[in-house]
Coordinates of C-alpha atoms in Angstrom, one line a residue:
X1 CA 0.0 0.0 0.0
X2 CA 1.4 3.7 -1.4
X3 CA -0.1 6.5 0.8
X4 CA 3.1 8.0 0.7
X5 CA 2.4 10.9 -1.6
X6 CA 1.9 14.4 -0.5
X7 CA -1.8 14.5 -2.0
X8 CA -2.7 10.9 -0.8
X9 CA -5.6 10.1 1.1
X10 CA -6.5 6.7 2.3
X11 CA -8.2 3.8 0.1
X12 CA -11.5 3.8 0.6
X13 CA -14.1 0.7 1.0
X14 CA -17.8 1.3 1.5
X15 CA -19.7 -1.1 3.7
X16 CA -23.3 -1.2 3.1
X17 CA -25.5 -3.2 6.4
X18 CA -27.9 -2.4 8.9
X19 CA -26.3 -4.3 10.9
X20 CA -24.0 -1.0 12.6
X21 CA -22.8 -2.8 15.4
X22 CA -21.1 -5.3 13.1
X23 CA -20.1 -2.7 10.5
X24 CA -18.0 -0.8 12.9
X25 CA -16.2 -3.9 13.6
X26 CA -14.7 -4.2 10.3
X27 CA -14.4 -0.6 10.7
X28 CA -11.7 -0.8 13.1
X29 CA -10.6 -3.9 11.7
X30 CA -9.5 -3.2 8.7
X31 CA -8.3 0.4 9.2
X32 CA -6.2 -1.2 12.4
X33 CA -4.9 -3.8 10.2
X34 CA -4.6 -2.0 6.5
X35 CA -5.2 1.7 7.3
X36 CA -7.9 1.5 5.0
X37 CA -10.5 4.1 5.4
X38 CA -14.0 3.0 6.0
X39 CA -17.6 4.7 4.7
X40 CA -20.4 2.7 6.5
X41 CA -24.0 3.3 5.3
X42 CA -27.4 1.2 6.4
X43 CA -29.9 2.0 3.3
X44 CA -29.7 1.5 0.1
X45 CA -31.0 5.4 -0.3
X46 CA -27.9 6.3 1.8
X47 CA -26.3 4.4 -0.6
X48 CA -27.6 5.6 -3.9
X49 CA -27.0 9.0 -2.5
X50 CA -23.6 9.0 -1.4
X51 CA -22.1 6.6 -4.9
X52 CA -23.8 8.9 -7.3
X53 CA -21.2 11.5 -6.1
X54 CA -18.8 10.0 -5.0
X55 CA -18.2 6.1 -6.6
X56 CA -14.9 6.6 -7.8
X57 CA -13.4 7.1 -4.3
X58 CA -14.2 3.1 -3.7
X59 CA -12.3 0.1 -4.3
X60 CA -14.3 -2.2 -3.1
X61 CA -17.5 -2.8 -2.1
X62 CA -19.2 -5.0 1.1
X63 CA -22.8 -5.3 0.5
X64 CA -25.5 -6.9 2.9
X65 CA -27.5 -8.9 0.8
X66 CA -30.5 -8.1 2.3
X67 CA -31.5 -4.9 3.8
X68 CA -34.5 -3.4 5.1
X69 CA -34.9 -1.5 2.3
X70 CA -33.7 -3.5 -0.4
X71 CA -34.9 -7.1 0.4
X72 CA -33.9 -8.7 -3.0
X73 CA -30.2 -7.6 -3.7
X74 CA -30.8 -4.6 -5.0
X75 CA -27.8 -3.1 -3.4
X76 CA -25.2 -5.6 -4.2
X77 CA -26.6 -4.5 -7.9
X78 CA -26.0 -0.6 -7.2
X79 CA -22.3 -0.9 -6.6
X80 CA -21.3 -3.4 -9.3
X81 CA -23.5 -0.9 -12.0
X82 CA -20.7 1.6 -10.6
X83 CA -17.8 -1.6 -11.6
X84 CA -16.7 -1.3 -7.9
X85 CA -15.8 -4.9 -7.0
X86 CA -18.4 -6.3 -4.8
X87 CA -18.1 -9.0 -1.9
X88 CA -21.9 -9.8 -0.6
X89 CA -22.2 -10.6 3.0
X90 CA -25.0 -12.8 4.2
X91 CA -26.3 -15.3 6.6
X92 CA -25.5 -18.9 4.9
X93 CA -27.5 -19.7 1.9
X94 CA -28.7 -22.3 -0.7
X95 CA -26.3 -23.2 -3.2
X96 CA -28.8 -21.9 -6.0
X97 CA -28.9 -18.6 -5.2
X98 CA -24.9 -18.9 -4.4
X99 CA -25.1 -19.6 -8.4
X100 CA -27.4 -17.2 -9.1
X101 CA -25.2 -14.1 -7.0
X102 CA -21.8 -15.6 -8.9
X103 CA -23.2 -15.2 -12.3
X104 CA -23.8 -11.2 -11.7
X105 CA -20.5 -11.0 -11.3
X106 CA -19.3 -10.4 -7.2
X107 CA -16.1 -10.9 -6.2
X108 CA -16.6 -12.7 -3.5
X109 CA -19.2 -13.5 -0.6
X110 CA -19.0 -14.5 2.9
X111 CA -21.1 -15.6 5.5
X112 CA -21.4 -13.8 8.8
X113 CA -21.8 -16.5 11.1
X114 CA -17.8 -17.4 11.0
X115 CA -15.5 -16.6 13.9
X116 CA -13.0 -14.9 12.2
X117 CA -15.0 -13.1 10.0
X118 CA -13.9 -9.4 10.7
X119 CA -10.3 -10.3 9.7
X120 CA -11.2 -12.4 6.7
X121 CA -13.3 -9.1 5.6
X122 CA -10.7 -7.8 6.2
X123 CA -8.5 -9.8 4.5
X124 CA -10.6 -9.7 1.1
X125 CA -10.2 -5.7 1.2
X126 CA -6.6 -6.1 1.4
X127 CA -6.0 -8.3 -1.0
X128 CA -8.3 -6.7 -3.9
X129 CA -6.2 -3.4 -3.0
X130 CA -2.9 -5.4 -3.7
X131 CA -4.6 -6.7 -7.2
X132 CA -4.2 -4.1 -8.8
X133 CA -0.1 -4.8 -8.7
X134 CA -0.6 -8.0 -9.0
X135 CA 0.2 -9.1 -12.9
X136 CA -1.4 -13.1 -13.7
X137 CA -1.1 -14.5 -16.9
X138 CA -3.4 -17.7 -18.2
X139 CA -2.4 -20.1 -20.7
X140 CA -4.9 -21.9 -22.2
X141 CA -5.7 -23.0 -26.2
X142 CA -9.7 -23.0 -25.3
X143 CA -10.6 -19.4 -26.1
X144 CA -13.8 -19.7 -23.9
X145 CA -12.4 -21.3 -20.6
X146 CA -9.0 -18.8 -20.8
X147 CA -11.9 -16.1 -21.3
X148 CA -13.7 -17.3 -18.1
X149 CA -10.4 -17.5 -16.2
X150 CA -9.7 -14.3 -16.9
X151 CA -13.1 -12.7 -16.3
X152 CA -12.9 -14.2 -12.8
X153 CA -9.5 -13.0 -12.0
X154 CA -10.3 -8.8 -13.4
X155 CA -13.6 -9.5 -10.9
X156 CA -10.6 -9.3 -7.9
X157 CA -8.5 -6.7 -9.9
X158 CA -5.8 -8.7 -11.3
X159 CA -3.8 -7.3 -14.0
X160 CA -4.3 -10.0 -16.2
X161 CA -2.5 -11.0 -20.0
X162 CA -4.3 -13.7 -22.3
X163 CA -1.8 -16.5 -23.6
X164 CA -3.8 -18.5 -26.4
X165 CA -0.3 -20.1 -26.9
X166 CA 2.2 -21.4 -25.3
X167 CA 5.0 -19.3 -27.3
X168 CA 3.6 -16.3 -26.5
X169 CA 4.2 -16.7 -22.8
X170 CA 8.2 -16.0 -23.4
X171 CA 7.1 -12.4 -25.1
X172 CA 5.1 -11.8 -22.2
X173 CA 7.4 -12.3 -19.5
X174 CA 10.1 -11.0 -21.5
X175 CA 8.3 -7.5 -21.5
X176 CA 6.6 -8.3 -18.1
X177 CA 9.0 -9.8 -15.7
X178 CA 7.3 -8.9 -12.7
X179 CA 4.1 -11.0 -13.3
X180 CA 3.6 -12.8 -10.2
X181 CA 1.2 -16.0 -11.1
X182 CA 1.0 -18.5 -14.3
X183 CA -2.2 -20.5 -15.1
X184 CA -1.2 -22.9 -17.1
X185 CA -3.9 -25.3 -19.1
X186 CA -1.8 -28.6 -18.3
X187 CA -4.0 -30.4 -21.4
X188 CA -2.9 -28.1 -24.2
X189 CA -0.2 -30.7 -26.0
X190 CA 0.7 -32.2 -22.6
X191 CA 4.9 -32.3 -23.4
X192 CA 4.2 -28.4 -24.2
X193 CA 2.7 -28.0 -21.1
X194 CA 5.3 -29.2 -18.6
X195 CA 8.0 -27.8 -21.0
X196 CA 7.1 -24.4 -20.4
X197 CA 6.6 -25.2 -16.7
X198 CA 10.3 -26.5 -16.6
X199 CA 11.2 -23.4 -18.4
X200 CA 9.3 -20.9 -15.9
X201 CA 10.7 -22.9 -13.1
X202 CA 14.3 -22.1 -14.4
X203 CA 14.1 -18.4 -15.3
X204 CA 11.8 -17.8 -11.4
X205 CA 12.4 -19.4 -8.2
X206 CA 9.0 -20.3 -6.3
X207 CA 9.3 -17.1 -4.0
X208 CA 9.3 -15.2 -6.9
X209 CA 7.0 -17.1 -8.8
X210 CA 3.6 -18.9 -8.6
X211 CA 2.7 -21.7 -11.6
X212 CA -0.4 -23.0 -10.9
X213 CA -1.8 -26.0 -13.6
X214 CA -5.4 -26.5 -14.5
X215 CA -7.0 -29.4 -16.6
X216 CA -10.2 -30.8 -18.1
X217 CA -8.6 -34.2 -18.5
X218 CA -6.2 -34.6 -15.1
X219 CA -5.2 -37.3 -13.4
X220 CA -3.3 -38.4 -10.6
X221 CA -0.1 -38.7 -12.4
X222 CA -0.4 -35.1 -14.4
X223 CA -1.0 -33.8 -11.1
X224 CA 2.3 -35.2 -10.0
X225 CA 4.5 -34.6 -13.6
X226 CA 3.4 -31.3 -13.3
X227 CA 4.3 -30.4 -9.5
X228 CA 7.6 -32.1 -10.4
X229 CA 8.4 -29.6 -13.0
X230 CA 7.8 -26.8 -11.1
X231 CA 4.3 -25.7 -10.3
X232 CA 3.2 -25.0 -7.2
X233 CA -0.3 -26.1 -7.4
X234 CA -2.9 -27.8 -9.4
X235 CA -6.8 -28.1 -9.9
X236 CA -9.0 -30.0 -12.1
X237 CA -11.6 -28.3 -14.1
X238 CA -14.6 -27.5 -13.8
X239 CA -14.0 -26.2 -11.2
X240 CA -16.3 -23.4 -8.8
X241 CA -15.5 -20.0 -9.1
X242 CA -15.2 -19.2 -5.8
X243 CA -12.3 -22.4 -5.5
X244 CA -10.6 -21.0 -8.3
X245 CA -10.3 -17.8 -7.0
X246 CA -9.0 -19.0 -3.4
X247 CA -6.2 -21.1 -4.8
X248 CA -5.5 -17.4 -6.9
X249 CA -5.4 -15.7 -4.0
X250 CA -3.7 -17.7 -2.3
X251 CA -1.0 -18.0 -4.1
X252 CA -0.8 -14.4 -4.5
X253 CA -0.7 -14.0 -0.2
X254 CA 2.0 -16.8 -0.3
X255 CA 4.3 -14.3 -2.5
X256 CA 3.6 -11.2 -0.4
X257 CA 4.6 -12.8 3.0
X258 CA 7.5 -13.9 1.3
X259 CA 8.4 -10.9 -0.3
X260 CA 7.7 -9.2 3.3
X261 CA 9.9 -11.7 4.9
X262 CA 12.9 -10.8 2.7
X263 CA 12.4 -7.0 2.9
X264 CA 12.2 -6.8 6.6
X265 CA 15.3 -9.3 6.6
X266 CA 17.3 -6.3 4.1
X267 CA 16.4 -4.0 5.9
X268 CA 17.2 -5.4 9.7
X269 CA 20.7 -6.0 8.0
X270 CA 21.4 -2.3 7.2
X271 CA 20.5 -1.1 10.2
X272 CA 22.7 -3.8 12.0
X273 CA 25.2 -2.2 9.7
X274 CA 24.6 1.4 9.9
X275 CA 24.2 0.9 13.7
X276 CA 27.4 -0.9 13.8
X277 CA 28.9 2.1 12.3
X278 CA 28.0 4.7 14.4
X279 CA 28.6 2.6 17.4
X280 CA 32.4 1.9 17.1
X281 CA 33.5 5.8 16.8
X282 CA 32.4 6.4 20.3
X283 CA 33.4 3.0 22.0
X284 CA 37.0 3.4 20.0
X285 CA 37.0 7.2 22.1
X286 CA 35.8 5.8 25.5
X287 CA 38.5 3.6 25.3
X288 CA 40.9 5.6 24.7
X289 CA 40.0 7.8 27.8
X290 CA 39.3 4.7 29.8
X291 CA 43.3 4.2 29.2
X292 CA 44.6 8.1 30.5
X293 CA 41.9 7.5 33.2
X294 CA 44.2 3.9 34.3
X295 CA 47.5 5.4 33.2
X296 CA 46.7 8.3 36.0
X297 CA 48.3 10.5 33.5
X298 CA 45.3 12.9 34.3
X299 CA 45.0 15.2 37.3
X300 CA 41.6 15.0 38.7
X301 CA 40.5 18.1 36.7
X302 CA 41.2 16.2 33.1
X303 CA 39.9 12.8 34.8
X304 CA 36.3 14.7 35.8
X305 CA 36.5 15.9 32.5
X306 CA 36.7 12.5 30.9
X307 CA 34.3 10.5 33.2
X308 CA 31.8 13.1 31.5
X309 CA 32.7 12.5 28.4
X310 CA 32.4 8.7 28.9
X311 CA 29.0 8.9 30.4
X312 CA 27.4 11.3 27.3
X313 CA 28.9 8.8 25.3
X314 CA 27.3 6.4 26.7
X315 CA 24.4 7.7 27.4
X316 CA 23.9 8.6 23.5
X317 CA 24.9 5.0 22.2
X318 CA 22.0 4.1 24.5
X319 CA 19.7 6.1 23.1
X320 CA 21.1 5.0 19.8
X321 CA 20.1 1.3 20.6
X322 CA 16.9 2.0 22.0
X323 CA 15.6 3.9 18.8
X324 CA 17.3 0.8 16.9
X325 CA 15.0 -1.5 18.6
X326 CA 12.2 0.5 17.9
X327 CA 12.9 0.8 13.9
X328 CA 13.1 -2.8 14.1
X329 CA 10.0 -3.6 16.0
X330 CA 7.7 -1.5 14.0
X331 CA 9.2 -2.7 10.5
X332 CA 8.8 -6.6 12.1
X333 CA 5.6 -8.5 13.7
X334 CA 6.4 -7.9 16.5
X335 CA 5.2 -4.3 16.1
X336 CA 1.8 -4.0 17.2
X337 CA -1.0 -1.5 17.4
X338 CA -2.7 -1.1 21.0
X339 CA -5.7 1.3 19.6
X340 CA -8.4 3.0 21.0
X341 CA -10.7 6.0 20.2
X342 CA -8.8 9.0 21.3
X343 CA -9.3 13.0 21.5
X344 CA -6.4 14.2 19.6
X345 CA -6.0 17.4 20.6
X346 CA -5.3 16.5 24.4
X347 CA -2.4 14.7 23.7
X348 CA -0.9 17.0 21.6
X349 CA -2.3 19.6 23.9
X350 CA -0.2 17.0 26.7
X351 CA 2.7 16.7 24.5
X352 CA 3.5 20.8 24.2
X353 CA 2.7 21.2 27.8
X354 CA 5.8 18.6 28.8
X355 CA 8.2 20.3 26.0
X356 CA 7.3 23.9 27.0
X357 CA 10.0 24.1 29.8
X358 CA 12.6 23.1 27.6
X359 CA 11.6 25.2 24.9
X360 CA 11.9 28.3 27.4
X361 CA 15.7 27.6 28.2
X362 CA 16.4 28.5 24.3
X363 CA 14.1 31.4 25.1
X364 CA 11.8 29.9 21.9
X365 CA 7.7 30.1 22.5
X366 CA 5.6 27.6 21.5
X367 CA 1.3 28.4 20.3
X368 CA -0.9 26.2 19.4
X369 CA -4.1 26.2 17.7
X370 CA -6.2 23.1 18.7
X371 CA -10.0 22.6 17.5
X372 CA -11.6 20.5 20.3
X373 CA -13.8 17.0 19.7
X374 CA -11.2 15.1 17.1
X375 CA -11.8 11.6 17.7
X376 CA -9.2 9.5 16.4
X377 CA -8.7 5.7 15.9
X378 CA -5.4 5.2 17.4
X379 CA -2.4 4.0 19.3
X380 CA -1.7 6.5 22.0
X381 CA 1.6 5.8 23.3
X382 CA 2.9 5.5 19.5
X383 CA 1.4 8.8 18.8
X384 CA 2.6 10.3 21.2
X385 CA 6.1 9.5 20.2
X386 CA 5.3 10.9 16.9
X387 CA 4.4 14.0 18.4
X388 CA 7.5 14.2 20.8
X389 CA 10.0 13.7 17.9
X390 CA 8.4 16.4 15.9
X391 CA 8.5 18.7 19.0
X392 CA 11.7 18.4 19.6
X393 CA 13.5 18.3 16.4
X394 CA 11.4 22.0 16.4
X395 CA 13.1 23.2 19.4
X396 CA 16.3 21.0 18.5
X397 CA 16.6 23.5 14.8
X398 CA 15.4 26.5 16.2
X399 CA 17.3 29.1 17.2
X400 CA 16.9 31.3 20.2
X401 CA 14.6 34.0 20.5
X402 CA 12.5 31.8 17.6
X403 CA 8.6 30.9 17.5
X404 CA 6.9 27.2 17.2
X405 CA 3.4 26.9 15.8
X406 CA 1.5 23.4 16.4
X407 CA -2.0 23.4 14.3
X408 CA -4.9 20.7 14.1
X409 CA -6.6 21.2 10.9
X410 CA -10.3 18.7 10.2
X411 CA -10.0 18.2 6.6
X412 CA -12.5 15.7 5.0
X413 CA -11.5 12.2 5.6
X414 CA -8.1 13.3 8.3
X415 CA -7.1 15.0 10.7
X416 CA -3.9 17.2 9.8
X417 CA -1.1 18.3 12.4
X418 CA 1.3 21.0 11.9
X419 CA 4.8 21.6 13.9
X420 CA 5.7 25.1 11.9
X421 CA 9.4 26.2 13.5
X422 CA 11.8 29.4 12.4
X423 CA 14.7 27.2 11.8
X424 CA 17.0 26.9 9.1
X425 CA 14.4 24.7 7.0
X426 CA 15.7 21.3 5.0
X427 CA 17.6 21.9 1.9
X428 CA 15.3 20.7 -1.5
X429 CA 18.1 18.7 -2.6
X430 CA 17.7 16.8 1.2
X431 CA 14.5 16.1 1.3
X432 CA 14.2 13.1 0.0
X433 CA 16.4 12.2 2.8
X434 CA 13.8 13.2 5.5
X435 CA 11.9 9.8 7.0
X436 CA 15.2 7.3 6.8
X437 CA 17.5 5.4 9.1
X438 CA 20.6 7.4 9.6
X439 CA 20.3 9.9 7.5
X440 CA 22.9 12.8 7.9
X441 CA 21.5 16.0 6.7
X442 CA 23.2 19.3 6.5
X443 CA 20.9 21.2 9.2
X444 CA 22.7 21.4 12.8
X445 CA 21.1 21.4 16.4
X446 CA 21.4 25.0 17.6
X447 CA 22.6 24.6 20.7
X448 CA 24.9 21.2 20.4
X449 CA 21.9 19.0 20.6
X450 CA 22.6 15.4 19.3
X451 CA 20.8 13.0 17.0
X452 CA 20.9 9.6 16.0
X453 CA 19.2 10.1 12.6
X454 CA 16.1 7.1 13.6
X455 CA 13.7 9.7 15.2
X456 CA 11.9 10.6 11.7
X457 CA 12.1 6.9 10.1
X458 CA 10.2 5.9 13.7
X459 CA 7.8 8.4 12.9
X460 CA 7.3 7.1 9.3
X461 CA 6.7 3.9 10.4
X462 CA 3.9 4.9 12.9
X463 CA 2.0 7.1 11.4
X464 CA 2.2 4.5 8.1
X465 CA 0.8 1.4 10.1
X466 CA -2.1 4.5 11.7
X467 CA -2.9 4.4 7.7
X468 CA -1.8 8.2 7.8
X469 CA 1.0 10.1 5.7
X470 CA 3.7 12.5 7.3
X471 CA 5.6 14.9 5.6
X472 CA 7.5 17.9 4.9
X473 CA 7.6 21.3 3.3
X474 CA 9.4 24.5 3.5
X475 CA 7.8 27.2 6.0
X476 CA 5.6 30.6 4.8
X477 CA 8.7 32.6 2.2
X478 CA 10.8 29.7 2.3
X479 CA 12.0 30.1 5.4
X480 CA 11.4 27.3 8.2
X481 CA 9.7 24.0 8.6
X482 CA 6.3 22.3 8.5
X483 CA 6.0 18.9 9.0
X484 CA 3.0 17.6 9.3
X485 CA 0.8 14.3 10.0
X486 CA -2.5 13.2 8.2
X487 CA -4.4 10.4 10.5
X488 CA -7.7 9.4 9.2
X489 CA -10.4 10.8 11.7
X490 CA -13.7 9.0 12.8
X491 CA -16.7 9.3 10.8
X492 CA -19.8 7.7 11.9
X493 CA -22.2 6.8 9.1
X494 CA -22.2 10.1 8.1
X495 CA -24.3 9.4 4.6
X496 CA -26.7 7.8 6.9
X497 CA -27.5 11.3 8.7
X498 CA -27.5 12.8 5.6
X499 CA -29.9 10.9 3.9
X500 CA -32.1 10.2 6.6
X501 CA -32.7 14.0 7.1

């Protein structure tokens, strides 16, 4: 998910059921666990309303079935007449009407009386999102059945290329080498077949890779021939959409916790690295004073004067550590979200309170423009390290005598806060710098201050797993910083008001 963009705002997913309680449990659960933003509406008026402005803002679609207005369907047939991918939620039903809901098209359905049913909702919204990246290509000589393989797969998003043949499949990946999943129709010559599956095999590992086989004809030993070449998977035609689309998707999951896996793996190593790094320049120097302190070369003057030094030293490389844990365990998952609905503006309110006092010894003032009643979704204690780190990099950059401004702003679907300081402001060929581990930038603490270089990427990572954005740009005449913070704010079935007045 990209919401790193100045102008983002969150994906949005409408959920259309009567049942509130329910819907503002996937609420929370899929903004805690994707950041997705959530519209919730109980009517199919409310609904009609609200998509005949605004259908373009959704990417997906949960639809009660049946709802007190629209008993027959009729608003799992509003949102897919506005193509918005639709997953129908109902009570278990009769495999006929099952049928008969497939063959208009949905995405997907599932039934509400399962456990874990806010996080496979959730689940679904996640992975249509991650569709759209997602390239598949299906090989099959039987125009109709690659047609229906492919109309089921653009139902969930897929980016999907037709291969009537199996010769074209080399062009394709040759100008697509990203595509992520291969259908291959294991009946279509059967030696040509499980050649090109060899030849996938050897040009993509499995992690990078999925090859899936499908047949009219199978049996247990094509099954087996065809693993052994290379695929990952196999299933016999016909075959129901729904299976077909699970095995898809599952494969799909498969390559995005591995890709995850080896990305948080990268990225643990280089800050093991960069840590390393900036750790051994001060140990090197405290031993070094450790030895005048044993030579009692120093008179007690010079030896106060090193103990100092040895304890800021340390002191630092602790902090140093502490943020490098903390980069780590909200890039791993073993970072977790504790959230809760929260007024904003008290703990930023809290936040300039604590930091006041040490604004005042840089004689530096600090204001605040707070609008009261901004309910967000949220992990406090995170938050409030988000705000801390902007506060004091403020104060850190700012030079005496200087002014700090801290604004919350209601915009449609967030809540925006500003930190505004009278600093030096970050040089435009540095700020694509800002938000990463260890980055040195020219600007300089004003009064001998230090930094680490984690405190922004900690930031980063926060406010992304909030579903939010943070970032920069240059102060009123260039001079100056804002950075600023975009949480998506709590909005409670809004269109429902609306149309019900």
């Amino acid at each position: 998910m990209n919401l790193n963009a100045a102008n983002d705002s969150p994906p949005q997913v409408l959920i259309i059921d009567d049942d509130l309680q329910l819907a503002e449990t996937l609420r929370e659960k899929i903004f805690v666990l994707y950041g997705f933003s959530v519209v919730i509406v109980s009517t199919l008026k409310a609904a009609s309303q609200l998509l005949e402005q605004n259908h373009q803002e959704f990417f997906v679609a949960f639809s009660e079935l049946r709802l007190s207005d629209a008993l027959n369907g009729e608003a799992v047939d509003l949102t897919l007449s506005y193509n918005i991918p639709t997953i129908v939620m109902t009570v278990p039903i009769n495999q006929s009407l099952l049928e008969d809901l497939q063959d208009k098209n949905i995405a997907d359905y599932v039934f509400k009386e399962r456990d874990f049913y806010p996080d496979y909702v959730a689940g679904i919204a996640h992975r249509i999102f991650r569709n759209k990246q997602t390239k598949v290509v299906v090989v099959d000589e039987s125009r109709s059945a690659m047609e229906y393989m492919c109309r089921l797969l653009k139902l969930q998003k897929y980016q999907v290329f037709e291969a009537p043949r199996t010769s074209e499949v080399k062009s394709i990946l040759d100008l697509h080498p990203d595509v992520r999943i291969i259908i291959i129709d294991c009946f279509l010559g059967r030696p040509d077949a499980l050649a090109l599956t060899h030849y996938i095999r050897e040009r993509y590992q499995k992690s990078q890779l999925v090859i899936i086989g499908v047949s009219r004809h199978g049996s247990h030993d094509l099954c087996a021939q065809f693993i052994k070449n290379g695929a990952n998977d196999f299933l016999l035609k016909p075959f129901l959409p729904v299976e077909f689309l699970c095995r898809v998707n599952n494969a799909a999951e498969f390559l995005d916790q591995v890709h995850e896996i080896i990305d948080i793996g990268e990225h643990q190593n280089q800050l093991i690295g960069m840590a390393a790094h900036d750790i051994r320049g001060p140990i090197s120097g405290n031993i070094g004073l450790m030895d005048l302190l044993l030579s009692r070369d120093a008179d007690e003057t010079k030896s106060k004067i090193y103990m100092e030094i040895i304890q800021k030293t340390n002191i630092e490389m602790l902090d140093l550590l502490n943020s490098l844990l903390d980069v780590s365990a909200v890039q791993s998952s073993t970072f977790d979200l504790n959230t809760s609905l929260q007024n904003f503006e008290e703990i930023v309110n809290d936040r300039i309170n604590l930091y006041k006092p040490s604004a005042a010894k840089k004689n530096i003032s600090i204001d605040s423009n707070l609008p009261e009643h901004n309910k967000v979704l949220m992990d406090p204690t995170r938050i409030k390290q988000v705000v801390d780190n902007l506060l004091t990099n403020a104060i850190k950059y700012s030079p005496s005598g200087s002014h700090i401004h801290v604004n919350i702003e209601k915009e449609a679907l967030h809540l925006r806060l500003d930190v505004i300081d009278q600093g030096p402001g970050i040089p435009e060929n540095e700020e694509h710098l800002l938000f990463g581990a260890f980055e040195k930038l020219s600007p300089q603490p004003t009064a001998g201050e230090t930094s680490c270089g984690l405190g922004l990427a900690i930031c980063k990572n926060i406010v992304d797993a909030h579903g939010g954005h943070i970032g920069y740009h240059q102060g009123t005449d260039q001079k100056g910083s804002c950075f600023f913070v975009h949480l998506p704010s709590t909005r409670l079935t809004d269109h429902d008001t609306a149309a019900a007045g």
